PDB file of C-alpha atoms in Angstrom:
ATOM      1  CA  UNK P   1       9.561 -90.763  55.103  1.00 68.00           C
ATOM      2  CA  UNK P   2       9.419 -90.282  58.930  1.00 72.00           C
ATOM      3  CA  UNK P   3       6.945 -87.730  59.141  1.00 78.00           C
ATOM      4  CA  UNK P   4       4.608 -89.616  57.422  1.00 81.00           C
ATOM      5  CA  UNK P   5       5.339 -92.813  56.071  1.00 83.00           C
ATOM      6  CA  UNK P   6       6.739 -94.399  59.291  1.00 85.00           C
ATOM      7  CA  UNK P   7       3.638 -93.311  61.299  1.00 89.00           C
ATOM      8  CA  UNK P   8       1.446 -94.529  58.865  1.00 88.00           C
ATOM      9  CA  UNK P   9       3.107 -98.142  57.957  1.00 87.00           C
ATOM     10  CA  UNK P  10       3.316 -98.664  62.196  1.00 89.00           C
ATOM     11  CA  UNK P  11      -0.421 -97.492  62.175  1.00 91.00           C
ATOM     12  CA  UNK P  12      -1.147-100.876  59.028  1.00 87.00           C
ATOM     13  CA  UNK P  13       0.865-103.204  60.968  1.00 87.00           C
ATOM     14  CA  UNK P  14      -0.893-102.518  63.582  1.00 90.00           C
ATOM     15  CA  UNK P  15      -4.179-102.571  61.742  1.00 90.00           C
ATOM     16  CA  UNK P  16      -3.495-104.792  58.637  1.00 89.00           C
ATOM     17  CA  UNK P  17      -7.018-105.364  57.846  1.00 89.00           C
ATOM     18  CA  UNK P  18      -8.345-101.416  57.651  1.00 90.00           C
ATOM     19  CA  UNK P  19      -8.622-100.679  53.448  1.00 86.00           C
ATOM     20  CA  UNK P  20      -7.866 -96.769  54.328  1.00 89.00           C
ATOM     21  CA  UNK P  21      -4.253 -97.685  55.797  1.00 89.00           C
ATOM     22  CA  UNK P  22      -3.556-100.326  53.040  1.00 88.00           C
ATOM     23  CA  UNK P  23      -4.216 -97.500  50.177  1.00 88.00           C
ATOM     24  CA  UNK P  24      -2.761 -94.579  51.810  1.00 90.00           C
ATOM     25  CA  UNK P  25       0.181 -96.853  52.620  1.00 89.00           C
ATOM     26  CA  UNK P  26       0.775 -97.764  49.071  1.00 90.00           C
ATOM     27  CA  UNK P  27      -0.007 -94.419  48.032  1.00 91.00           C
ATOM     28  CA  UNK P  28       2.787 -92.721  50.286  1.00 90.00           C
ATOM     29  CA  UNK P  29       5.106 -95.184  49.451  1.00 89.00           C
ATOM     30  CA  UNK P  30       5.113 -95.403  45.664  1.00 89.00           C
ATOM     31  CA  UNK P  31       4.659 -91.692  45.507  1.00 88.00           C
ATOM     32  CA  UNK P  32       8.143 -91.653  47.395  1.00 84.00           C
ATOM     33  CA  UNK P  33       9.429 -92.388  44.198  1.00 85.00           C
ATOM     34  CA  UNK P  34       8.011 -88.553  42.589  1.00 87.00           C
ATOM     35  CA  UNK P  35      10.376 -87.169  45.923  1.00 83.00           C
ATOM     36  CA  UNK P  36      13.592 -89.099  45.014  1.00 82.00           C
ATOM     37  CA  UNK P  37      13.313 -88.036  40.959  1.00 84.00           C
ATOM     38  CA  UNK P  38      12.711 -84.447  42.156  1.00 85.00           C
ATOM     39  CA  UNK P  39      15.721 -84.460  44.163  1.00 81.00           C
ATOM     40  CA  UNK P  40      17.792 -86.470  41.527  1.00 81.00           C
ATOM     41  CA  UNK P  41      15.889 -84.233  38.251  1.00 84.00           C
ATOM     42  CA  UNK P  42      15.213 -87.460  36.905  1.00 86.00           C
ATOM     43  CA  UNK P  43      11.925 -88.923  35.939  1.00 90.00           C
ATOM     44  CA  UNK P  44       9.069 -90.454  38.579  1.00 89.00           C
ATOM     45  CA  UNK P  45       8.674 -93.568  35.848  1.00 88.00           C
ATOM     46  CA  UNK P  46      13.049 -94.086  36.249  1.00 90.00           C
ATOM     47  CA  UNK P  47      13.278 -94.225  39.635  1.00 87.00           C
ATOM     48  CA  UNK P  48      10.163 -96.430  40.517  1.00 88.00           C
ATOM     49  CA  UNK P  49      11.304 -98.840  37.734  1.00 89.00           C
ATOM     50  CA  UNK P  50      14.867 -98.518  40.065  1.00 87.00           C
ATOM     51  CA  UNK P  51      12.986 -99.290  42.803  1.00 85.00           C
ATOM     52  CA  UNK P  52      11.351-102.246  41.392  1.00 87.00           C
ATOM     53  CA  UNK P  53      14.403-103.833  40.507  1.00 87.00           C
ATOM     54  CA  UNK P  54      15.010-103.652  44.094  1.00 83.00           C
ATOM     55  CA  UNK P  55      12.442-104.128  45.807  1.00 83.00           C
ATOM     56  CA  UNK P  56       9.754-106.423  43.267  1.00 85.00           C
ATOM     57  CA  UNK P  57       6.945-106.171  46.013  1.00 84.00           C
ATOM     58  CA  UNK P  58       7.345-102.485  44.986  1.00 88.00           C
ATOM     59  CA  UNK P  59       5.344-103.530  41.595  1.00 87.00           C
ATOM     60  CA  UNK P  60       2.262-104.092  43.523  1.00 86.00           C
ATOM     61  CA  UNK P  61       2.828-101.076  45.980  1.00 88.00           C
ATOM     62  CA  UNK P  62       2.515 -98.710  42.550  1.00 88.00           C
ATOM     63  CA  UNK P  63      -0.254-101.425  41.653  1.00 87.00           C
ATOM     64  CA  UNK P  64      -2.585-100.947  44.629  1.00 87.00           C
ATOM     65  CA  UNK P  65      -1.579 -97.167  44.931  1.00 88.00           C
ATOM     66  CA  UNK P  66      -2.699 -96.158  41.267  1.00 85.00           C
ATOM     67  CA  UNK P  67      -5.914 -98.850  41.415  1.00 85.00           C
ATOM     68  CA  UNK P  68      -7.029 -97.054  44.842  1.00 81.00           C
ATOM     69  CA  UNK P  69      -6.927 -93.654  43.390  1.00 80.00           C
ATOM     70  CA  UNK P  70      -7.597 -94.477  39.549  1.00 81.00           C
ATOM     71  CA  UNK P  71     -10.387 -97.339  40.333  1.00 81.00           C
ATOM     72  CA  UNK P  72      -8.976 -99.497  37.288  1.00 83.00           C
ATOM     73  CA  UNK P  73      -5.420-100.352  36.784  1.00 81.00           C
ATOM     74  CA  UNK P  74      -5.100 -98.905  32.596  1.00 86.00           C
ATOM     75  CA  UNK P  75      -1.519 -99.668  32.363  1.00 83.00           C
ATOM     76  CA  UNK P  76       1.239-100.590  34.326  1.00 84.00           C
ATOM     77  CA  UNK P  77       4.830-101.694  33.412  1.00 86.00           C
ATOM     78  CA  UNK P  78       3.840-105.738  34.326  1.00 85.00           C
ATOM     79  CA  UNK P  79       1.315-106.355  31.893  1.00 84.00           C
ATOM     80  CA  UNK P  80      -0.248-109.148  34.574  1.00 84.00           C
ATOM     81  CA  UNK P  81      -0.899-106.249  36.841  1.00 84.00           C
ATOM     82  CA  UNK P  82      -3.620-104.320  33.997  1.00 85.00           C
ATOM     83  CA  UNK P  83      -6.881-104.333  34.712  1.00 83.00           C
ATOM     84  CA  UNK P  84      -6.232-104.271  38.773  1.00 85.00           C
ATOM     85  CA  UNK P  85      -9.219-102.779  40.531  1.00 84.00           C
ATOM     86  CA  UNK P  86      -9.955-100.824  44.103  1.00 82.00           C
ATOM     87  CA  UNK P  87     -12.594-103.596  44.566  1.00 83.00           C
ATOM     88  CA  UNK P  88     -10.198-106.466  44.294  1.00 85.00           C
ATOM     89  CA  UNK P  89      -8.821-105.481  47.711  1.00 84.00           C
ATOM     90  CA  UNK P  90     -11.041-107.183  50.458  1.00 86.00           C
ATOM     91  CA  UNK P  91     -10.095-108.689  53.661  1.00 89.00           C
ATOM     92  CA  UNK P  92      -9.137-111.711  53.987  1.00 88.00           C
ATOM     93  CA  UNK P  93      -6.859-114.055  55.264  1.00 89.00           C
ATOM     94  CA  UNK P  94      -3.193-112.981  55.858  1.00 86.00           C
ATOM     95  CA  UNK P  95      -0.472-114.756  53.726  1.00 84.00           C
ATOM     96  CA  UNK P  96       0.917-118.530  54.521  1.00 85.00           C
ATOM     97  CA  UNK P  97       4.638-117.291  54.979  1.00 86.00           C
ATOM     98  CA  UNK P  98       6.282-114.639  56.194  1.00 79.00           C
ATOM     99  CA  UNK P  99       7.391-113.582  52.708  1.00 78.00           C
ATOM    100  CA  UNK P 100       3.548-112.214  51.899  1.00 78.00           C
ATOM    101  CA  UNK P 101       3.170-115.466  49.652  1.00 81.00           C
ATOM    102  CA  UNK P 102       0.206-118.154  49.750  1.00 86.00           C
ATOM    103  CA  UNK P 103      -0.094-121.518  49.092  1.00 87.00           C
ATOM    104  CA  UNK P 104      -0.067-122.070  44.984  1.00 85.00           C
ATOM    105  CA  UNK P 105      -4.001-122.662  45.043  1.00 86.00           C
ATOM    106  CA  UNK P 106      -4.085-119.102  47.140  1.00 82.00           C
ATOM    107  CA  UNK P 107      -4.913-120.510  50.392  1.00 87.00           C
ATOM    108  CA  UNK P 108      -3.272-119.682  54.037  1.00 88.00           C
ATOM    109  CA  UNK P 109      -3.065-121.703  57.130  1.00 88.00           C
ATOM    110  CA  UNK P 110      -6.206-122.051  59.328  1.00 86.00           C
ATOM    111  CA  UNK P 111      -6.258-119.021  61.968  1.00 85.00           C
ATOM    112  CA  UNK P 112      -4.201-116.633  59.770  1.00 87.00           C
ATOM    113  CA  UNK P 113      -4.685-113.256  60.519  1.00 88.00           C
ATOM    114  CA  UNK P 114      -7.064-110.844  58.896  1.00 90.00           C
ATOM    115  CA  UNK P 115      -5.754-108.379  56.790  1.00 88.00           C
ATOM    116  CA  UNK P 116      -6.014-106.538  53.272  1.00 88.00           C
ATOM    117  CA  UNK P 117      -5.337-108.849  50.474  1.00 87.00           C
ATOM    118  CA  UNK P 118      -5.624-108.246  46.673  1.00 84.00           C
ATOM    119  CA  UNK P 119      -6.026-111.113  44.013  1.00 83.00           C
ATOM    120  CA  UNK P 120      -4.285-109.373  41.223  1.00 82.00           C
ATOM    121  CA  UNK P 121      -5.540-110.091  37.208  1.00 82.00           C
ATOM    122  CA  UNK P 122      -2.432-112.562  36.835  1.00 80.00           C
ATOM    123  CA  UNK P 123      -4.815-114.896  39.792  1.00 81.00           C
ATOM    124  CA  UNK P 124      -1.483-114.147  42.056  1.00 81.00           C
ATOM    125  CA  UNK P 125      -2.735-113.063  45.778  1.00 84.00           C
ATOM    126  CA  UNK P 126      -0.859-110.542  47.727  1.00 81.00           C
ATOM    127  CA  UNK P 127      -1.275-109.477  51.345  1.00 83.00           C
ATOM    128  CA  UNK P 128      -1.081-105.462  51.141  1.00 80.00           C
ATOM    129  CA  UNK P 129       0.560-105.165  55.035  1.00 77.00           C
ATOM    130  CA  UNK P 130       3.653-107.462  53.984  1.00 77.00           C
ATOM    131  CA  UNK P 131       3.944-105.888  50.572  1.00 78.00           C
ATOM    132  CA  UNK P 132       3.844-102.524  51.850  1.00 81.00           C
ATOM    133  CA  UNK P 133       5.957-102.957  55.468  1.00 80.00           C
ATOM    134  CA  UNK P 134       8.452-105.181  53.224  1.00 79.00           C
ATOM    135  CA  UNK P 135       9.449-101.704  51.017  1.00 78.00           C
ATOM    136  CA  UNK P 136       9.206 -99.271  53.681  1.00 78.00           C
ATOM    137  CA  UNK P 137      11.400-101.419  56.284  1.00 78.00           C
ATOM    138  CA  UNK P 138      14.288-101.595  53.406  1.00 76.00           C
ATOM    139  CA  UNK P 139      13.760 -98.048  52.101  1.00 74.00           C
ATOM    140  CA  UNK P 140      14.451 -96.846  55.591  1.00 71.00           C
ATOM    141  CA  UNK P 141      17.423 -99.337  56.938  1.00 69.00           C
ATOM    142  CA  UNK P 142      19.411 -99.602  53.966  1.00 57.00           C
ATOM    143  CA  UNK P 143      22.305 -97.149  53.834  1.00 47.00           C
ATOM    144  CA  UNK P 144      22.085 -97.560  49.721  1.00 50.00           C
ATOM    145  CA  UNK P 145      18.676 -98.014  48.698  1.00 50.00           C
ATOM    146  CA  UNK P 146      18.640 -94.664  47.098  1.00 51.00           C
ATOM    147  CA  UNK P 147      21.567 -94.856  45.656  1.00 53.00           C
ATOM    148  CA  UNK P 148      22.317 -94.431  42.376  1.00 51.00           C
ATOM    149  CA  UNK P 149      25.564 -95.940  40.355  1.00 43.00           C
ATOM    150  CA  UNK P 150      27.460 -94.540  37.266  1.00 31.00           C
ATOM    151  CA  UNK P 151      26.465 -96.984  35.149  1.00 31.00           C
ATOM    152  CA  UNK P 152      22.409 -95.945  35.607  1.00 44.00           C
ATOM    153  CA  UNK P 153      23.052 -92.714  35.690  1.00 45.00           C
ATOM    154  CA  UNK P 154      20.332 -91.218  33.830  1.00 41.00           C
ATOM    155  CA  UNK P 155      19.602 -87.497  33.370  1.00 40.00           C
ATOM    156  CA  UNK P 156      20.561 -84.137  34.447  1.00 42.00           C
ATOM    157  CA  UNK P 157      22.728 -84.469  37.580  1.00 46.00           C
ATOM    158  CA  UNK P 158      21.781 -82.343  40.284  1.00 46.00           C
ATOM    159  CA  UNK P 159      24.724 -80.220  42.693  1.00 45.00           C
ATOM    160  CA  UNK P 160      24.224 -78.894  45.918  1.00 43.00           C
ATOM    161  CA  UNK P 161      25.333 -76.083  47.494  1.00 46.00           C
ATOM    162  CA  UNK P 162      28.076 -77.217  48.519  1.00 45.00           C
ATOM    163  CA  UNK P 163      29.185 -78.748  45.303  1.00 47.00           C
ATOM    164  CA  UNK P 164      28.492 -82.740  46.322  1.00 44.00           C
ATOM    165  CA  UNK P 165      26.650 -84.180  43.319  1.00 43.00           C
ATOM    166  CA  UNK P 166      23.036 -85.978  44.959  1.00 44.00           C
ATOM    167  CA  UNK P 167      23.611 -88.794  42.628  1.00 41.00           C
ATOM    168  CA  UNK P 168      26.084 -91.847  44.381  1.00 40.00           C
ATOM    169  CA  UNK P 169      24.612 -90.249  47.307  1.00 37.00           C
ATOM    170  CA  UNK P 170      21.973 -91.334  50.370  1.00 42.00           C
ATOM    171  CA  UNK P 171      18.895 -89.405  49.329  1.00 41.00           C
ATOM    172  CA  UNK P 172      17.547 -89.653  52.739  1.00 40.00           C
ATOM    173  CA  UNK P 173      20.186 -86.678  54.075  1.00 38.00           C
ATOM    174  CA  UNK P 174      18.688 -84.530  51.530  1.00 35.00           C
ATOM    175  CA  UNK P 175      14.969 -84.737  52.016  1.00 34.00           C
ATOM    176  CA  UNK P 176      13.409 -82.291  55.060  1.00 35.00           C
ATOM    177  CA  UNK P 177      11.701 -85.032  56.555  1.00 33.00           C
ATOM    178  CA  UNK P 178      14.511 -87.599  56.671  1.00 33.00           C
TER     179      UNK P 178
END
């Protein structure tokens, strides 16, 4: 996440209007979610649906991420999201509030920012920068983001050498980059 993600995400906030930085961003960061099931041995589908739950801007991170490299969106786990294309990110005006939203009709205030936006199939408008700095920021500073709880426990658990199981744990620790 440091080695490349941080760089990267300071590089689009920087830059919130270039298209390569708003794919690659959403491509490093949903693909984060193939590192965390390989450490846990669970599955790359599990843990983004975790993060999700989370995180909800996550859904269009995996959105613009598989649209960038796939050109269509085929399927997707919110059905609204199908059909999402590389072409519907332009640049455009950046979002009305500092959440990433727009007005309800999808407009912004006057002198907003240029950035990457996408209109998504469901007619919702997202600004790629806030979506994307929004996941990265909490993946990094929360203490428990990767952590997982008994209750989802799901598939083989993983020990380490030294006998600590990696679920209940900060996954961060674990990785070589963290």
């Amino acid at each position: 996440m440091d080695e490349l993600a941080a760089p990267l995400c300071r590089r689009f906030e920087a830059e919130p209007s270039f298209y390569d930085l708003a794919i690659s961003a959403c491509i490093v960061l949903y693909h984060f979610a193939d590192v965390v099931a390989h450490v846990r041995g669970g599955k790359s589908h599990d843990v983004a649906e975790e993060i999700a739950l989370k995180v909800p801007a996550f859904h269009t991170i995996r959105a613009i991420a598989n649209a960038g490299k796939h050109v269509e969106l085929t399927r997707h786990p919110k059905s609204e999201l199908v059909g999402l294309r590389a072409e519907h990110l332009v640049r455009g005006n950046g979002a009305a509030f500092s959440d990433g939203s727009y007005y309800s009709d999808g407009t912004t205030q006057s002198g907003a920012r240029e950035t990457v936006v996408v209109a998504t199939p469901d007619g919702q408008k997202h600004e790629c920068c806030t979506s994307a700095l929004r996941f990265w920021r909490i993946s990094t500073k929360s203490a428990t983001f990767f952590r997982r709880s008994a209750i989802e426990g799901r598939g083989p658990q993983n020990t380490l050498a030294d006998g600590r199981s990696t679920f209940g744990v900060d996954f961060f620790p674990l990785l070589p980059f963290a």
